[in-house]
mmCIF file of C-alpha atoms in Angstrom:
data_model
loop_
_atom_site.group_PDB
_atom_site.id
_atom_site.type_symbol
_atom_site.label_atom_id
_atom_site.label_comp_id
_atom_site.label_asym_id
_atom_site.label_seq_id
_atom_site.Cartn_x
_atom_site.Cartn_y
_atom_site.Cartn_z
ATOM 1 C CA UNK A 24 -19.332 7.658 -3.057
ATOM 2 C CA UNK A 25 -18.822 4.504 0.084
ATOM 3 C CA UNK A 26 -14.667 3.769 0.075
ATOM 4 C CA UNK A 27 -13.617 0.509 -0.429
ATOM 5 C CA UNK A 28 -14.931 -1.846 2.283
ATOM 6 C CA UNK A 29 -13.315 -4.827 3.815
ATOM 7 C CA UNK A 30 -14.990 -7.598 6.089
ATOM 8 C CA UNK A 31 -13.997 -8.830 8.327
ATOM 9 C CA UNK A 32 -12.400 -6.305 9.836
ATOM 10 C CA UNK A 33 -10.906 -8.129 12.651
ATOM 11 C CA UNK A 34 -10.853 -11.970 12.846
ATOM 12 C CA UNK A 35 -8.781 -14.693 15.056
ATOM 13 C CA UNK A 36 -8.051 -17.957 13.612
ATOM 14 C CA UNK A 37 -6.642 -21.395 14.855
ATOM 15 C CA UNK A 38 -3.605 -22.924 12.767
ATOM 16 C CA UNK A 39 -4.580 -25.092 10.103
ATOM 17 C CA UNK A 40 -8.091 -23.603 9.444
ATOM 18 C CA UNK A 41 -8.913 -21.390 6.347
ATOM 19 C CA UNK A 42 -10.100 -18.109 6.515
ATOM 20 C CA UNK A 43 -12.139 -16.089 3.643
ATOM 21 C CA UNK A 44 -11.831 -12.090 3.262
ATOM 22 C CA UNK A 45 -14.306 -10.028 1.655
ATOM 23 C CA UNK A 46 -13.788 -6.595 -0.495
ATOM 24 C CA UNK A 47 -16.097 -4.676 -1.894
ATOM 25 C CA UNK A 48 -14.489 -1.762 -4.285
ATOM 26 C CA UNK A 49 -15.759 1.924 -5.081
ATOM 27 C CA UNK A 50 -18.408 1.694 -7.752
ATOM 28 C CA UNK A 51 -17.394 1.389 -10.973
ATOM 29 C CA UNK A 52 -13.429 0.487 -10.422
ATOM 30 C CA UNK A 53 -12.667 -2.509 -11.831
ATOM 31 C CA UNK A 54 -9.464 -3.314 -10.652
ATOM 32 C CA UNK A 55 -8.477 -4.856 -7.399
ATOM 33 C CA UNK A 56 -5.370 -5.782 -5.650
ATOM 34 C CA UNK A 57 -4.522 -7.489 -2.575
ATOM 35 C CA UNK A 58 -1.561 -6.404 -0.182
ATOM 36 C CA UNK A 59 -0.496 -8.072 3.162
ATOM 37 C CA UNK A 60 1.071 -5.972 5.733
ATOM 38 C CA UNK A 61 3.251 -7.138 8.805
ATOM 39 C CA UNK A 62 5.852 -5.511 10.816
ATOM 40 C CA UNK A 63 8.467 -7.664 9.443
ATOM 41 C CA UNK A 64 7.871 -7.864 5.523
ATOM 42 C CA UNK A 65 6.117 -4.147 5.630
ATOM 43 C CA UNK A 66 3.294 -4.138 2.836
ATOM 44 C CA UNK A 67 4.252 -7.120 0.260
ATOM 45 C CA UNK A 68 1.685 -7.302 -3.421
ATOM 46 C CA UNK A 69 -0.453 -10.386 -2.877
ATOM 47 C CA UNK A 70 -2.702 -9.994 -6.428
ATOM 48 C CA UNK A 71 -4.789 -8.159 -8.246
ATOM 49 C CA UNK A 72 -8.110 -8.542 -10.425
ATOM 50 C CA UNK A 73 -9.244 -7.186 -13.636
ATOM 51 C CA UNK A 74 -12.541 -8.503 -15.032
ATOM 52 C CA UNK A 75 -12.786 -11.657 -12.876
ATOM 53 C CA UNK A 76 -9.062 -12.381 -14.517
ATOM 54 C CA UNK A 77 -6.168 -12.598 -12.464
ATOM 55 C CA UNK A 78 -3.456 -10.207 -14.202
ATOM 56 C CA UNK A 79 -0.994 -10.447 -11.598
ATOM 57 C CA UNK A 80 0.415 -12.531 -8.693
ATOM 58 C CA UNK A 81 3.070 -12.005 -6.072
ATOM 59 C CA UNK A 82 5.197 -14.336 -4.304
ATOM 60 C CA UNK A 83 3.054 -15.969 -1.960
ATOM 61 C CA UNK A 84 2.429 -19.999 -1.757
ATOM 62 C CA UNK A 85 -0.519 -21.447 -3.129
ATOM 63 C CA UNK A 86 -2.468 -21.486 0.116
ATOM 64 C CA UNK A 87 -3.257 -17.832 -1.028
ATOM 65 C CA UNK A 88 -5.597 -17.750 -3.354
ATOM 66 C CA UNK A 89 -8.308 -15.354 -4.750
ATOM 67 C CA UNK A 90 -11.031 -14.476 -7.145
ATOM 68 C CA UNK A 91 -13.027 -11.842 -8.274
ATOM 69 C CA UNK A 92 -17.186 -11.653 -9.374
ATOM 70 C CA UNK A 93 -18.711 -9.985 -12.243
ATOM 71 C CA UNK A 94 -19.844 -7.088 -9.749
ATOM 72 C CA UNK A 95 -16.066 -6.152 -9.049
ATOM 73 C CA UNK A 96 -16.394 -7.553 -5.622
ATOM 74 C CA UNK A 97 -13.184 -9.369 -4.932
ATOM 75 C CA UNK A 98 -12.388 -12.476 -1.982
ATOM 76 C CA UNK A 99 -9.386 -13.565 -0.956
ATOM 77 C CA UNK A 100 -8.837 -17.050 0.970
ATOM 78 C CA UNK A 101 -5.853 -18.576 2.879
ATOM 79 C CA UNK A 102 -5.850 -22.217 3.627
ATOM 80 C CA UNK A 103 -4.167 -24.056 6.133
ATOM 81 C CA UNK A 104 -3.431 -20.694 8.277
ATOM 82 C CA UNK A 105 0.072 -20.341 9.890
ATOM 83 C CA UNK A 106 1.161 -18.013 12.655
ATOM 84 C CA UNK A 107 2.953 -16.185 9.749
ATOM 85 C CA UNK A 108 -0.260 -15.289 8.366
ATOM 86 C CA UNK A 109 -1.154 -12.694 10.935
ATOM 87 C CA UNK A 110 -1.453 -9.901 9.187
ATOM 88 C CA UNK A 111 -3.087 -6.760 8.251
ATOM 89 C CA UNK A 112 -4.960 -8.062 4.556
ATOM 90 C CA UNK A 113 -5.615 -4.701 2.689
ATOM 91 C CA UNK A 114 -7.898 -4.714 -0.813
ATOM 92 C CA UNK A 115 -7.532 -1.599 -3.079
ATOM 93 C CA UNK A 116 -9.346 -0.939 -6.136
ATOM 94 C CA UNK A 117 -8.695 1.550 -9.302
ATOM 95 C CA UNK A 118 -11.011 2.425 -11.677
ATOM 96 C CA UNK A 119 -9.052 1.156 -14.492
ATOM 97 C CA UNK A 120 -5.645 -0.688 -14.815
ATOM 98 C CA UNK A 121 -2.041 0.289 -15.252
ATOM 99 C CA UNK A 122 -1.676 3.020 -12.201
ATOM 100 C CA UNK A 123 -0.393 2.684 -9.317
ATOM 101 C CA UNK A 124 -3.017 5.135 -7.738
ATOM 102 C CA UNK A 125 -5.206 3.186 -5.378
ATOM 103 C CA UNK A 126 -7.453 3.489 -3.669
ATOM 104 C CA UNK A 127 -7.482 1.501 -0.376
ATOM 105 C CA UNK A 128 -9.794 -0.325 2.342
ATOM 106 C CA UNK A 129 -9.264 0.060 6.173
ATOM 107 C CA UNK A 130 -8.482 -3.928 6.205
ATOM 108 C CA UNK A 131 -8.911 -6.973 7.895
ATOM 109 C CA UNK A 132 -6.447 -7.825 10.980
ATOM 110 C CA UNK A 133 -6.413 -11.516 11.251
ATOM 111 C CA UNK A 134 -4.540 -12.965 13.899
ATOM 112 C CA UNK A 135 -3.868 -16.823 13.546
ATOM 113 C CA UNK A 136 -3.380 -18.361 17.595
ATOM 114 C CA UNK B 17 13.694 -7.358 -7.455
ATOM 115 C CA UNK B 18 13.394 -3.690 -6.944
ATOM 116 C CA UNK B 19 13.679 -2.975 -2.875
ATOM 117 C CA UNK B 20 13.031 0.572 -1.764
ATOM 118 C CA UNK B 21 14.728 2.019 1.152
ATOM 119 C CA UNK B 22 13.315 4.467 3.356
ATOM 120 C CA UNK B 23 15.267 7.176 5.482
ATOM 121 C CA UNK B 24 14.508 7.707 8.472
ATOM 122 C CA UNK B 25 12.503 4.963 9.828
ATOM 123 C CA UNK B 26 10.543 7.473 12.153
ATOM 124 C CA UNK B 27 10.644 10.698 13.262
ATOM 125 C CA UNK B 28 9.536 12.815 16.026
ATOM 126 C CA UNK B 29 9.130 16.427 15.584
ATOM 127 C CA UNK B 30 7.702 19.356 17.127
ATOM 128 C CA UNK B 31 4.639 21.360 15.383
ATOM 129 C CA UNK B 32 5.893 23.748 12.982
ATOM 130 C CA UNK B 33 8.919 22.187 12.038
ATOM 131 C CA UNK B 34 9.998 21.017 8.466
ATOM 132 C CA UNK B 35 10.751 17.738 7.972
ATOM 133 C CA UNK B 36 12.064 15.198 5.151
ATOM 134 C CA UNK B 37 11.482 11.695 4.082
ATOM 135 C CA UNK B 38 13.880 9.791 1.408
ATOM 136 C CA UNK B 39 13.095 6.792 -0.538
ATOM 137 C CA UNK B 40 16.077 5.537 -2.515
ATOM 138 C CA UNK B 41 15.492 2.448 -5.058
ATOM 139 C CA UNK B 42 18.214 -0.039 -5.963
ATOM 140 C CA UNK B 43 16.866 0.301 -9.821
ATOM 141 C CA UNK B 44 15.203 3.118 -12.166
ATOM 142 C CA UNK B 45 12.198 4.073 -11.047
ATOM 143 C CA UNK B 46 9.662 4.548 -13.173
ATOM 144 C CA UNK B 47 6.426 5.366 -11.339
ATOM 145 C CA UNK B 48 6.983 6.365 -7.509
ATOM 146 C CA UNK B 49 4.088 7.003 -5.406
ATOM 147 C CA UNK B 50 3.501 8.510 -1.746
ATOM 148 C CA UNK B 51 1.353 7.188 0.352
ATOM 149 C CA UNK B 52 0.323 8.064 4.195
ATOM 150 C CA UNK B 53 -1.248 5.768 6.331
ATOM 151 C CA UNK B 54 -2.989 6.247 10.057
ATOM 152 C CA UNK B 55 -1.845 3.580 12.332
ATOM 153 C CA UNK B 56 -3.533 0.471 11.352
ATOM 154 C CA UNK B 57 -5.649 1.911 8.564
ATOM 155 C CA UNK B 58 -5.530 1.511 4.903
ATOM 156 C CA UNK B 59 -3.341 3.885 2.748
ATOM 157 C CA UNK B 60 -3.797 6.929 1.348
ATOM 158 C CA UNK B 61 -2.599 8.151 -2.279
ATOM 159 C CA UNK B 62 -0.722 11.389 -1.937
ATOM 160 C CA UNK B 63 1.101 11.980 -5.047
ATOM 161 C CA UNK B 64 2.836 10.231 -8.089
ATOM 162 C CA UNK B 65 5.892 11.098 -10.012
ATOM 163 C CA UNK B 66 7.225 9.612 -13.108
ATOM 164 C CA UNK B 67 9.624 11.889 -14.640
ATOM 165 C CA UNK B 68 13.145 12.946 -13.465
ATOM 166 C CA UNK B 69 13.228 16.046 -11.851
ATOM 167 C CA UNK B 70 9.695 16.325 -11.320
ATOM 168 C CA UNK B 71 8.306 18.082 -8.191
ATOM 169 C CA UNK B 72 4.737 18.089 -7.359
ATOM 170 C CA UNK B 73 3.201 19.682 -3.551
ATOM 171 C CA UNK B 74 -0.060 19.346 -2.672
ATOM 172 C CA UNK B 75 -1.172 21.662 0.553
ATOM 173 C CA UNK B 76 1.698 21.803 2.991
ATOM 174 C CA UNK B 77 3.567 18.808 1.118
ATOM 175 C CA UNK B 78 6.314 18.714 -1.306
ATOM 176 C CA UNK B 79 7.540 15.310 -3.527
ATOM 177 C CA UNK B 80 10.526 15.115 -5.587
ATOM 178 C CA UNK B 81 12.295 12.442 -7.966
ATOM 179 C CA UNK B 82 15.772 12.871 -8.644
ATOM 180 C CA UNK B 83 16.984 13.431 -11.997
ATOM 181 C CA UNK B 84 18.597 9.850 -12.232
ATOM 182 C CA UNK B 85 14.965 8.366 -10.958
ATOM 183 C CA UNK B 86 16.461 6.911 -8.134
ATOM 184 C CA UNK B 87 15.501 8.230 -5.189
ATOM 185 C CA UNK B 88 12.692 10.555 -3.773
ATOM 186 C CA UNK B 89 11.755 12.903 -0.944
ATOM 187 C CA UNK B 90 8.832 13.925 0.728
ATOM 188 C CA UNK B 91 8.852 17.504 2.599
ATOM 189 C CA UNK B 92 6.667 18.353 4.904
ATOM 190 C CA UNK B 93 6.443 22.146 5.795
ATOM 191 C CA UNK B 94 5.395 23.679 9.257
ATOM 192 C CA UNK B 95 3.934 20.128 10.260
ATOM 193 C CA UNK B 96 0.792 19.550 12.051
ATOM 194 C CA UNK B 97 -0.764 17.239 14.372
ATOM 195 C CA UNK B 98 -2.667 15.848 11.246
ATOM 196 C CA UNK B 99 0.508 15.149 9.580
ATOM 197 C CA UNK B 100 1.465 12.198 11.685
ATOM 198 C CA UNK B 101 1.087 8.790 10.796
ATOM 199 C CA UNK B 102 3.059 6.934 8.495
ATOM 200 C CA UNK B 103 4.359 7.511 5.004
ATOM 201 C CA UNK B 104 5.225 4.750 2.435
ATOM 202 C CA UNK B 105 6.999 5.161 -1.179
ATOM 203 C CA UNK B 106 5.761 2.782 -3.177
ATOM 204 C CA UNK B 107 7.455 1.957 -7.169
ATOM 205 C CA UNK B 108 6.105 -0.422 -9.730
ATOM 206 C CA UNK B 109 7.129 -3.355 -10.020
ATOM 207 C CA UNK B 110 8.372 -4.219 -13.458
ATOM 208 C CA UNK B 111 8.387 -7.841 -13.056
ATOM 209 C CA UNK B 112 4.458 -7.690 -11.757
ATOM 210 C CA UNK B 113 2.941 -5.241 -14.157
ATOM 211 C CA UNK B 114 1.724 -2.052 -11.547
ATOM 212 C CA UNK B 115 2.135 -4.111 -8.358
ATOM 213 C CA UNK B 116 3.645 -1.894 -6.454
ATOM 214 C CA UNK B 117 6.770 -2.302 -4.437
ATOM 215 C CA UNK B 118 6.080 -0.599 -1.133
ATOM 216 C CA UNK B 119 8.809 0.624 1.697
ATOM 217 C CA UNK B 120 9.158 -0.022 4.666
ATOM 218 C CA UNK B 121 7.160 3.270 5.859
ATOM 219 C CA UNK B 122 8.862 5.962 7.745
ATOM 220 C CA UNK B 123 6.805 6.384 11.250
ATOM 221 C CA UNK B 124 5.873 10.330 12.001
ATOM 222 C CA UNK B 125 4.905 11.662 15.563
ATOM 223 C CA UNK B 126 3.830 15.039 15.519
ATOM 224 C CA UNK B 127 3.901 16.927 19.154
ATOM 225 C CA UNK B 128 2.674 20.181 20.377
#
């Protein structure tokens, strides 16, 4: 069975453009969450996805946004990029809700210049 | 909100030693999991405990929660090369549904 897969998996950005991350989860899970990683913050909940519905959010500004396709397949998008949002983006998927068991990607690196 | 702490924030160690990681939680935890991640990789699940006292080990590793569900350990016996990378204690996040609340990580260099 493929892992989760992320694309990009490395990107560099210019402040003030948007940027669009891709995740594709293990057949057949249905959940998928986002996490952001930095050296400062460590790894900090972004959201997660359930049936194309977003069940939960975490304290990030609106320029973070997501959504999630009938396949499972999940995108994440940050708008107006900062040089905060350098980070490592990870997607994880479950195959069902409620667990904290996850299954993760390898990421995407973006680094905003 | 919940914040986890972890203990220490790396470690070196020679092959063959034992070696222990803490994660201590400022509330109750009620799910804590371990993961282990290879520098600049995604993470992987190593174990989840829910109950005080519980204990579980999987090959050459040993996780524990505390009776009070407020802080756990990771052992690692006779380490390996392939035990280096780091490890993260992650707790859900009652205010999020099962977000988790990750750690800071605890950094683990293995040498020969």
């Amino acid at each position: 069975k493929a892992g989760v897969t992320q694309t990009p998996r490395y990107l560099i950005k210019t402040r003030g453009q948007q940027v669009t991350l891709s995740c594709s989860p293990i057949s057949g899970h249905r959940s998928v969450s986002w996490y952001q990683q930095t050296p400062g913050q460590g790894l900090q909940f972004l959201f997660e996805y359930f049936s194309e519905t977003q069940r939960n959010k975490g304290n990030f500004p609106g320029r973070f946004s997501g959504r999630q396709f009938s396949n499972s397949r999940s995108e994440m998008n940050v708008s107006t990029l900062e040089l905060g949002d350098s980070a490592l983006y990870l997607c994880a998927s479950s195959p069902q809700v409620n667990t904290g068991e996850l299954f993760f990607g390898e990421g995407s690196r973006l680094t905003v210049l | 909100s919940q914040e986890l702490e972890q203990s220490p924030q790396s470690l070196i160690v020679q092959e063959g030693k034992n070696l222990t990681i803490n994660c201590t939680s400022s509330k109750t935890l009620y799910g804590l999991y371990w993961y282990k991640q290879k520098y600049g990789e995604g993470l992987i699940f190593l174990m989840m405990l829910q109950k005080g006292g519980e204990e579980k080990s999987h090959e050459k590793i040993t996780a524990k929660l505390d009776e009070k569900k407020q802080q756990s350990s990771l052992h690692i016996t006779a380490s390996q090369p392939s035990h280096a990378g780091i490890y993260l204690c992650g707790a859900e996040n009652s205010n999020s549904g099962y977000a988790l609340n990750f750690g800071k990580g605890t950094s683990l260099l293995v040498t020969p």
